[in-house]
Amino acid sequence: MTLSGLTVSRIGEQQRRERQTDLTMAAESATNEVLSWLQNNDGAIAYLKDMAVTSTPAFPTTTTSTSLVLVSTNVPVNFPSGMASTGAITPAIPAAFPALVGSDPVAMNATNVRNGCTVASKIIKIVPSGAVAWPSGNERFMVYTTATQGSGKTLRRQRVSAVIRVSRISESIFTRAMFSIAGYTFKGSATTDSWNSASGTVAYSTGIAGSNGGLGSNGTLDVQKPENVAGPYEGNLNIPVNPVPYNPPAVIASTTTASLTAYNNVVGALGYGNQGGNVTAILVPNISDNMVFGGAGTVKLYVNGVMNLADITFAPGSTVKLEIYQNTYSGGAESQYGKTNFGDLTNPSRLQIYTNHTGSGKVNGGTNWSAVLFGPNLTLRFNGNASYYGSMVVGSLAGLVNGNFAFHYDDSLAQIPVGSALPRLTAAAWFNRDLTFSEP
């Protein structure tokens, strides 16, 4: 019994359709895999941010590169210079599409293979951030994913060209009373609750206490007395917490060569550089002792070294807001963030501290503490009893929060823009086509 020519032809057509489906699915699934990997890899997003813009957007024909590999072994030469020596990111950028299964007898989804087709991706940046810093929403990237099937006369290739756009999502980091990247235990008589200061127009009282005084951690969170926490407590989160850049302006105050120690009425007593918009900038090697700030506008205090913040208060009748930025400072003396009276108890947002300190810091017992503290590399310790108003985001709480203190979270702090410029990558356009023999 023999098959007719028509039957053989139809079988051949069916096989070609199946191979075409495999090829299309390989290109599509690999592109989705790249996009998913980018969306869930903070290190990759950081590299996209600094990637050089391609002046003439097109599929990059370079087959080798000395730069750090991004997704595939083939990356454009315009990948940022210097990246080759920068490999210490977590998670590490993969050198290839990994095998999807540990053992595949027919190697349909082995390394660099999807649906039995070999796959490779390249990424270029085609639109920069523009006048607004990353992520501005203007950025565009091209992801080229090529799937190859067969060889010789049976060689077929298909490519997905996907336009990836970057958008901004609004997500403040100050949405809880306390957050630590590392896990911790919350025990003892410590309590949390919340209120809304309405930017300093409403003072806290037990009669208006709310239930937004939550706790959070990217690690394990053990709350031993849930009844003491007026708000949700969540562990094993996956919240990106990136340091605030330390960028003192070029025009700075005249205190750049002296430490700031035991100053009163700081704004009035020091020579300083006005940065426009009622913003005053002061740069010092380190600060210590008590300080009183007066006047109006915003004071931005840049500290290159250790901070021993004892008492920071505001002069009666003043409306000034203080932002303190501490540079990357590792080892040496422990930084202190408050001793007795620290900030404005009615308005925690008046005192904001952003530190890149990689060591330890403490808040002394008995402190009336009202501020916003952001230190993703800081290990913070609490001593004794205190009353806290505001919000804390730190790298570690030394594994334990214990004591007899009350932490009152201010709902209005969720409006502070730190953390609001988070990038979200989405596919804006998607085009799949067969490649001719002569195309790269």
Coordinates of C-alpha atoms in Angstrom, one line a residue:
M1 CA 0.0 0.0 0.0
T2 CA 1.4 3.4 -1.0
L3 CA 0.5 6.9 -0.2
S4 CA -0.7 9.1 -2.9
G5 CA 1.3 12.2 -3.9
L6 CA -1.5 14.4 -2.5
T7 CA -1.4 12.7 0.8
V8 CA 2.3 13.0 1.1
S9 CA 2.0 16.7 0.2
R10 CA -0.6 17.2 2.9
I11 CA 1.6 15.4 5.4
G12 CA 4.5 17.7 4.5
E13 CA 2.3 20.7 4.8
Q14 CA 1.1 19.6 8.3
Q15 CA 4.7 19.0 9.4
R16 CA 5.7 22.5 8.1
R17 CA 2.8 24.0 10.0
E18 CA 3.9 22.2 13.2
R19 CA 7.5 23.4 12.7
Q20 CA 6.2 26.9 12.1
T21 CA 4.1 26.8 15.3
D22 CA 7.2 25.5 17.2
L23 CA 9.3 28.4 15.8
T24 CA 6.7 31.0 16.6
M25 CA 6.1 29.7 20.1
A26 CA 9.8 29.6 20.8
A27 CA 10.3 33.3 19.7
E28 CA 7.2 34.4 21.6
S29 CA 7.9 32.5 24.8
A30 CA 11.6 33.5 24.9
T31 CA 10.6 37.2 24.5
N32 CA 8.1 36.9 27.4
E33 CA 10.8 35.2 29.4
V34 CA 13.2 38.1 28.8
L35 CA 10.5 40.7 29.8
S36 CA 9.6 38.8 32.9
W37 CA 13.2 38.5 33.9
L38 CA 13.7 42.2 33.4
Q39 CA 10.6 43.1 35.5
N40 CA 11.8 41.0 38.4
N41 CA 15.5 41.7 38.4
D42 CA 16.5 45.0 40.2
G43 CA 20.0 44.6 38.9
A44 CA 18.9 44.4 35.3
I45 CA 16.8 47.5 35.7
A46 CA 19.8 49.3 37.1
Y47 CA 21.7 48.4 34.0
L48 CA 18.9 49.5 31.7
K49 CA 18.9 52.8 33.5
D50 CA 22.5 53.5 32.6
M51 CA 22.5 51.9 29.1
A52 CA 23.8 54.1 26.3
V53 CA 21.2 55.2 23.7
T54 CA 21.6 53.7 20.2
S55 CA 21.8 56.6 17.7
T56 CA 20.4 54.5 14.8
P57 CA 18.1 51.9 16.3
A58 CA 18.3 48.6 14.5
F59 CA 19.1 45.0 15.2
P60 CA 22.7 45.0 16.6
T61 CA 24.8 42.8 14.4
T62 CA 27.7 42.6 16.9
T63 CA 28.3 38.9 17.9
T64 CA 30.8 39.5 20.6
S65 CA 31.2 42.0 23.3
T66 CA 33.6 42.7 26.2
S67 CA 30.8 44.2 28.2
L68 CA 28.8 42.3 30.8
V69 CA 26.3 39.9 29.2
L70 CA 22.7 40.9 29.4
V71 CA 20.3 37.9 28.9
S72 CA 22.1 36.3 26.0
T73 CA 25.7 35.9 24.9
N74 CA 25.2 38.5 22.2
V75 CA 24.9 42.1 23.3
P76 CA 25.4 45.4 21.4
V77 CA 28.8 47.1 21.7
N78 CA 27.0 50.2 23.0
F79 CA 26.3 48.6 26.3
P80 CA 27.7 50.9 29.0
S81 CA 31.4 51.1 29.2
G82 CA 32.8 49.8 32.5
M83 CA 30.1 47.3 33.0
A84 CA 32.5 44.4 32.2
S85 CA 34.1 44.9 35.6
T86 CA 30.9 45.2 37.4
G87 CA 29.5 41.8 38.2
A88 CA 28.5 42.0 41.8
I89 CA 24.8 42.4 41.5
T90 CA 22.1 40.2 43.0
P91 CA 20.6 38.2 41.3
A92 CA 23.4 37.8 38.8
I93 CA 22.7 38.5 35.2
P94 CA 22.5 35.1 33.4
A95 CA 24.7 34.4 30.5
A96 CA 22.1 32.5 28.6
F97 CA 18.5 31.2 28.7
P98 CA 18.7 28.6 31.4
A99 CA 17.4 25.1 30.9
L100 CA 13.7 24.9 32.0
V101 CA 14.0 21.3 33.3
G102 CA 16.8 19.4 34.9
S103 CA 16.8 16.6 32.4
D104 CA 15.1 16.7 29.0
P105 CA 15.7 13.6 27.0
V106 CA 14.9 15.4 23.7
A107 CA 16.5 18.7 24.7
M108 CA 13.3 20.7 23.8
N109 CA 14.0 23.3 26.5
A110 CA 17.6 22.9 27.3
T111 CA 20.0 25.9 27.7
N112 CA 19.3 28.4 24.9
V113 CA 16.6 26.2 23.5
R114 CA 12.9 26.7 23.6
N115 CA 10.4 24.3 21.9
G116 CA 13.4 22.6 20.2
C117 CA 14.5 25.9 18.6
T118 CA 17.6 27.8 19.6
V119 CA 16.9 31.3 21.0
A120 CA 18.9 34.4 21.7
S121 CA 18.0 38.0 22.7
K122 CA 19.6 41.4 22.4
I123 CA 18.6 44.6 24.0
I124 CA 19.2 48.2 23.0
K125 CA 18.0 51.5 24.3
I126 CA 16.3 53.7 21.8
V127 CA 14.8 56.6 23.8
P128 CA 16.5 58.3 26.8
S129 CA 15.0 59.7 30.0
G130 CA 15.1 63.3 28.8
A131 CA 15.0 66.2 31.1
V132 CA 13.3 64.3 33.9
A133 CA 15.4 61.8 35.8
W134 CA 14.9 58.0 35.4
P135 CA 12.2 56.8 35.3
S136 CA 10.6 59.6 33.4
G137 CA 8.3 57.5 31.4
N138 CA 10.0 58.5 28.1
E139 CA 12.4 55.6 28.1
R140 CA 12.1 53.0 25.4
F141 CA 14.0 49.8 24.8
M142 CA 14.0 47.2 22.0
V143 CA 14.2 43.5 22.8
Y144 CA 15.1 41.4 19.7
T145 CA 14.6 37.7 20.3
T146 CA 15.5 35.3 17.4
A147 CA 14.4 31.7 17.2
T148 CA 16.3 29.4 14.8
Q149 CA 15.1 26.0 13.6
G150 CA 16.8 23.5 11.3
S151 CA 20.0 23.9 9.2
G152 CA 21.0 24.2 5.6
K153 CA 18.0 24.0 3.3
T154 CA 15.6 23.5 6.3
L155 CA 16.9 26.6 8.2
R156 CA 14.1 28.9 9.3
R157 CA 14.3 31.9 11.6
Q158 CA 11.8 34.1 13.2
R159 CA 12.3 37.2 15.2
V160 CA 10.2 39.1 17.7
S161 CA 10.9 42.8 17.9
A162 CA 9.3 44.2 21.1
V163 CA 9.3 47.8 22.2
I164 CA 9.6 48.0 26.0
R165 CA 8.4 51.2 27.7
V166 CA 9.2 52.4 31.2
S167 CA 6.4 54.0 33.2
R168 CA 6.3 55.4 36.7
I169 CA 4.3 53.9 39.5
S170 CA 3.4 55.7 42.6
E171 CA 4.5 53.8 45.7
S172 CA 5.8 55.6 48.7
I173 CA 8.2 53.6 50.9
F174 CA 6.8 55.3 54.1
T175 CA 3.6 53.3 54.4
R176 CA 4.3 51.6 57.7
A177 CA 5.5 52.5 61.2
M178 CA 8.6 50.3 60.8
F179 CA 10.2 48.4 58.0
S180 CA 13.4 46.4 57.9
I181 CA 15.0 44.7 55.0
A182 CA 16.3 42.0 57.3
G183 CA 13.9 40.0 59.5
Y184 CA 13.3 40.7 63.1
T185 CA 11.2 39.8 66.2
F186 CA 8.8 42.4 67.6
K187 CA 8.3 41.6 71.3
G188 CA 8.0 43.1 74.8
S189 CA 5.6 45.9 75.6
A190 CA 6.3 47.9 72.4
T191 CA 3.1 49.1 70.7
T192 CA 2.1 50.7 67.4
D193 CA -0.8 52.8 66.1
S194 CA -1.4 55.7 63.8
W195 CA -2.9 59.1 63.2
N196 CA -2.9 61.7 60.4
S197 CA -1.0 64.9 61.3
A198 CA -2.4 66.6 58.1
S199 CA 1.1 68.0 57.6
G200 CA 1.4 69.3 61.2
T201 CA -2.1 70.6 61.8
V202 CA -3.3 67.7 64.0
A203 CA -1.4 66.5 67.1
Y204 CA -1.5 62.9 68.1
S205 CA -3.8 61.8 70.9
T206 CA -5.1 58.4 71.9
G207 CA -8.7 59.6 71.1
I208 CA -7.8 59.7 67.3
A209 CA -5.4 56.8 67.2
G210 CA -5.9 54.6 64.1
S211 CA -4.9 51.2 62.9
N212 CA -2.3 51.9 60.2
G213 CA 0.7 51.4 62.4
G214 CA 1.9 48.4 60.5
L215 CA 5.2 46.5 60.5
G216 CA 7.0 45.0 57.5
S217 CA 10.1 43.2 56.4
N218 CA 11.6 41.5 53.4
G219 CA 12.7 38.8 55.8
T220 CA 11.0 36.8 58.5
L221 CA 8.8 38.9 60.8
D222 CA 7.8 37.4 64.2
V223 CA 5.3 39.5 66.1
Q224 CA 5.0 37.9 69.6
K225 CA 2.1 40.1 70.8
P226 CA -0.2 40.8 67.8
E227 CA -2.5 42.7 70.1
N228 CA 0.2 45.4 70.5
V229 CA 0.3 46.2 66.8
A230 CA -2.5 48.4 65.5
G231 CA -2.0 47.6 61.8
P232 CA -1.0 44.8 59.4
Y233 CA 2.3 43.1 59.9
E234 CA 3.9 41.4 56.9
G235 CA 7.1 39.4 56.4
N236 CA 8.9 38.0 53.4
L237 CA 7.9 40.9 51.3
N238 CA 9.8 41.8 48.1
I239 CA 9.9 45.6 48.3
P240 CA 12.8 47.2 46.4
V241 CA 14.7 49.6 48.8
N242 CA 17.4 51.6 47.0
P243 CA 19.7 54.2 48.7
V244 CA 18.9 57.8 48.1
P245 CA 21.7 59.4 46.0
Y246 CA 24.1 61.6 47.9
N247 CA 24.4 64.6 45.6
P248 CA 25.4 67.9 47.3
P249 CA 24.8 70.8 44.9
A250 CA 27.8 72.6 43.4
V251 CA 27.0 75.8 45.2
I252 CA 27.2 75.0 48.9
A253 CA 27.3 76.6 52.3
S254 CA 30.6 78.0 53.8
T255 CA 30.8 75.3 56.4
T256 CA 32.5 72.7 54.1
T257 CA 35.7 72.7 56.1
A258 CA 34.4 72.6 59.6
S259 CA 32.3 70.2 61.6
L260 CA 28.9 71.3 62.7
T261 CA 28.9 71.2 66.5
A262 CA 26.6 72.7 69.1
Y263 CA 25.1 75.3 66.8
N264 CA 22.0 77.2 67.7
N265 CA 19.7 78.9 65.3
V266 CA 21.6 77.2 62.5
V267 CA 20.1 79.0 59.6
G268 CA 20.6 82.4 61.0
A269 CA 24.1 81.8 62.4
L270 CA 25.8 80.3 59.4
G271 CA 26.8 81.6 56.0
Y272 CA 25.0 79.4 53.5
G273 CA 24.2 79.2 49.8
N274 CA 20.6 79.6 48.7
Q275 CA 19.8 77.0 46.1
G276 CA 16.7 78.6 44.8
G277 CA 13.1 77.9 45.8
N278 CA 13.8 78.7 49.4
V279 CA 16.2 75.8 49.7
T280 CA 19.4 76.2 51.7
A281 CA 22.2 73.6 51.3
I282 CA 24.9 73.1 53.9
L283 CA 27.8 70.6 53.6
V284 CA 29.8 69.4 56.7
P285 CA 32.3 66.6 57.4
N286 CA 30.2 65.5 60.5
I287 CA 27.7 66.8 62.9
S288 CA 27.2 66.4 66.7
D289 CA 25.5 67.9 69.7
N290 CA 22.2 69.9 69.8
M291 CA 20.9 72.0 67.0
V292 CA 18.0 74.5 66.7
F293 CA 16.7 75.4 63.3
G294 CA 14.7 78.5 62.5
G295 CA 13.3 80.4 59.6
A296 CA 11.3 79.1 56.7
G297 CA 11.9 77.1 53.5
T298 CA 13.9 73.9 53.4
V299 CA 17.4 73.2 54.8
K300 CA 19.3 70.4 53.1
L301 CA 22.2 69.3 55.3
Y302 CA 24.8 67.0 53.7
V303 CA 27.1 65.1 56.0
N304 CA 30.1 63.3 54.7
G305 CA 30.9 61.4 57.9
V306 CA 29.6 60.3 61.3
M307 CA 26.4 61.9 62.7
N308 CA 25.8 62.2 66.5
L309 CA 22.4 63.8 66.5
A310 CA 21.5 64.7 70.0
D311 CA 18.6 67.1 70.1
I312 CA 17.2 68.7 66.9
T313 CA 14.4 71.2 67.5
F314 CA 12.8 74.0 65.6
A315 CA 12.6 77.6 66.8
P316 CA 9.2 78.8 67.9
G317 CA 7.2 80.2 65.1
S318 CA 9.5 78.8 62.4
T319 CA 8.2 76.7 59.5
V320 CA 11.5 75.4 58.2
K321 CA 11.8 71.8 57.1
L322 CA 15.1 69.9 57.6
E323 CA 16.4 67.2 55.3
I324 CA 19.6 65.4 56.3
Y325 CA 21.6 63.4 53.9
Q326 CA 24.5 61.2 55.2
N327 CA 27.1 59.9 52.7
T328 CA 28.2 56.3 52.5
Y329 CA 30.1 55.9 55.7
S330 CA 31.3 52.5 56.9
G331 CA 32.9 51.5 60.2
G332 CA 34.1 53.9 62.8
A333 CA 31.9 55.4 65.4
E334 CA 28.2 54.5 65.7
S335 CA 25.8 57.2 64.5
Q336 CA 23.2 58.5 66.9
Y337 CA 19.7 59.6 65.8
G338 CA 18.2 61.4 68.7
K339 CA 18.7 61.8 72.4
T340 CA 16.0 63.7 74.2
N341 CA 13.9 66.0 71.9
F342 CA 14.1 65.2 68.3
G343 CA 11.9 66.9 65.7
D344 CA 8.4 68.3 65.8
L345 CA 6.1 66.0 67.6
T346 CA 3.1 67.4 65.7
N347 CA 4.7 67.1 62.2
P348 CA 7.2 64.2 61.7
S349 CA 7.7 65.2 58.0
R350 CA 9.6 68.4 59.1
L351 CA 12.7 66.2 59.9
Q352 CA 13.7 63.7 57.3
I353 CA 17.0 61.7 57.5
Y354 CA 18.3 59.8 54.5
T355 CA 21.5 57.9 55.3
N356 CA 23.7 55.6 53.3
H357 CA 25.6 54.6 56.5
T358 CA 26.6 51.0 56.3
G359 CA 27.3 50.5 60.1
S360 CA 25.1 50.8 63.2
G361 CA 23.1 53.6 64.7
K362 CA 21.0 54.0 67.8
V363 CA 18.1 56.0 69.3
N364 CA 18.7 56.7 73.0
G365 CA 16.0 55.8 75.5
G366 CA 13.7 58.5 76.7
T367 CA 13.7 60.3 73.3
N368 CA 10.7 62.1 72.1
W369 CA 11.4 61.2 68.5
S370 CA 9.5 62.6 65.6
A371 CA 11.0 62.1 62.1
V372 CA 11.3 60.1 59.0
L373 CA 14.4 57.8 58.9
F374 CA 15.5 56.1 55.7
G375 CA 18.6 53.9 55.9
P376 CA 18.6 50.8 53.7
N377 CA 22.1 49.9 54.8
L378 CA 21.7 50.9 58.5
T379 CA 21.5 48.6 61.5
L380 CA 19.4 50.5 64.0
R381 CA 19.2 49.8 67.7
F382 CA 16.7 51.0 70.3
N383 CA 17.6 51.7 73.8
G384 CA 15.1 51.9 76.7
N385 CA 11.8 53.7 76.5
A386 CA 10.7 56.3 74.0
S387 CA 7.8 57.8 72.1
Y388 CA 8.2 57.7 68.3
Y389 CA 6.2 59.6 65.8
G390 CA 6.8 59.1 62.1
S391 CA 8.2 56.2 60.1
M392 CA 11.4 54.2 59.8
V393 CA 12.8 52.2 56.9
V394 CA 16.2 50.6 57.7
G395 CA 18.3 47.7 56.6
S396 CA 18.2 45.9 59.9
L397 CA 16.7 46.3 63.4
A398 CA 19.5 44.0 64.8
G399 CA 17.0 41.1 64.7
L400 CA 15.0 42.4 67.7
V401 CA 12.6 45.2 68.6
N402 CA 12.0 45.1 72.4
G403 CA 11.2 47.6 75.1
N404 CA 8.4 49.7 76.4
F405 CA 7.9 52.3 73.7
A406 CA 5.0 53.5 71.6
F407 CA 5.4 54.1 67.8
H408 CA 2.8 56.4 66.2
Y409 CA 2.8 56.2 62.4
D410 CA 1.7 59.4 60.6
D411 CA -0.6 58.6 57.7
S412 CA 0.4 61.7 55.8
L413 CA 4.0 60.4 55.4
A414 CA 2.7 58.1 52.6
Q415 CA 2.8 61.3 50.4
I416 CA 6.6 61.7 50.7
P417 CA 7.9 61.1 47.2
V418 CA 10.8 58.8 48.2
G419 CA 10.1 55.5 46.5
S420 CA 7.5 57.0 44.2
A421 CA 9.6 56.9 41.0
L422 CA 9.8 53.2 40.7
P423 CA 10.2 51.8 37.1
R424 CA 7.6 49.5 35.6
L425 CA 8.5 47.7 32.3
T426 CA 5.7 46.9 29.9
A427 CA 5.5 45.8 26.3
A428 CA 4.3 48.8 24.2
A429 CA 4.5 47.1 20.8
W430 CA 5.2 43.5 19.6
F431 CA 6.0 42.4 16.0
N432 CA 6.8 38.9 14.9
R433 CA 8.1 38.0 11.5
D434 CA 10.1 35.5 9.5
L435 CA 13.6 36.4 8.6
T436 CA 15.1 36.1 5.1
F437 CA 18.4 34.4 4.5
S438 CA 20.3 37.6 4.1
E439 CA 19.1 39.3 7.3
P440 CA 21.4 39.3 10.4

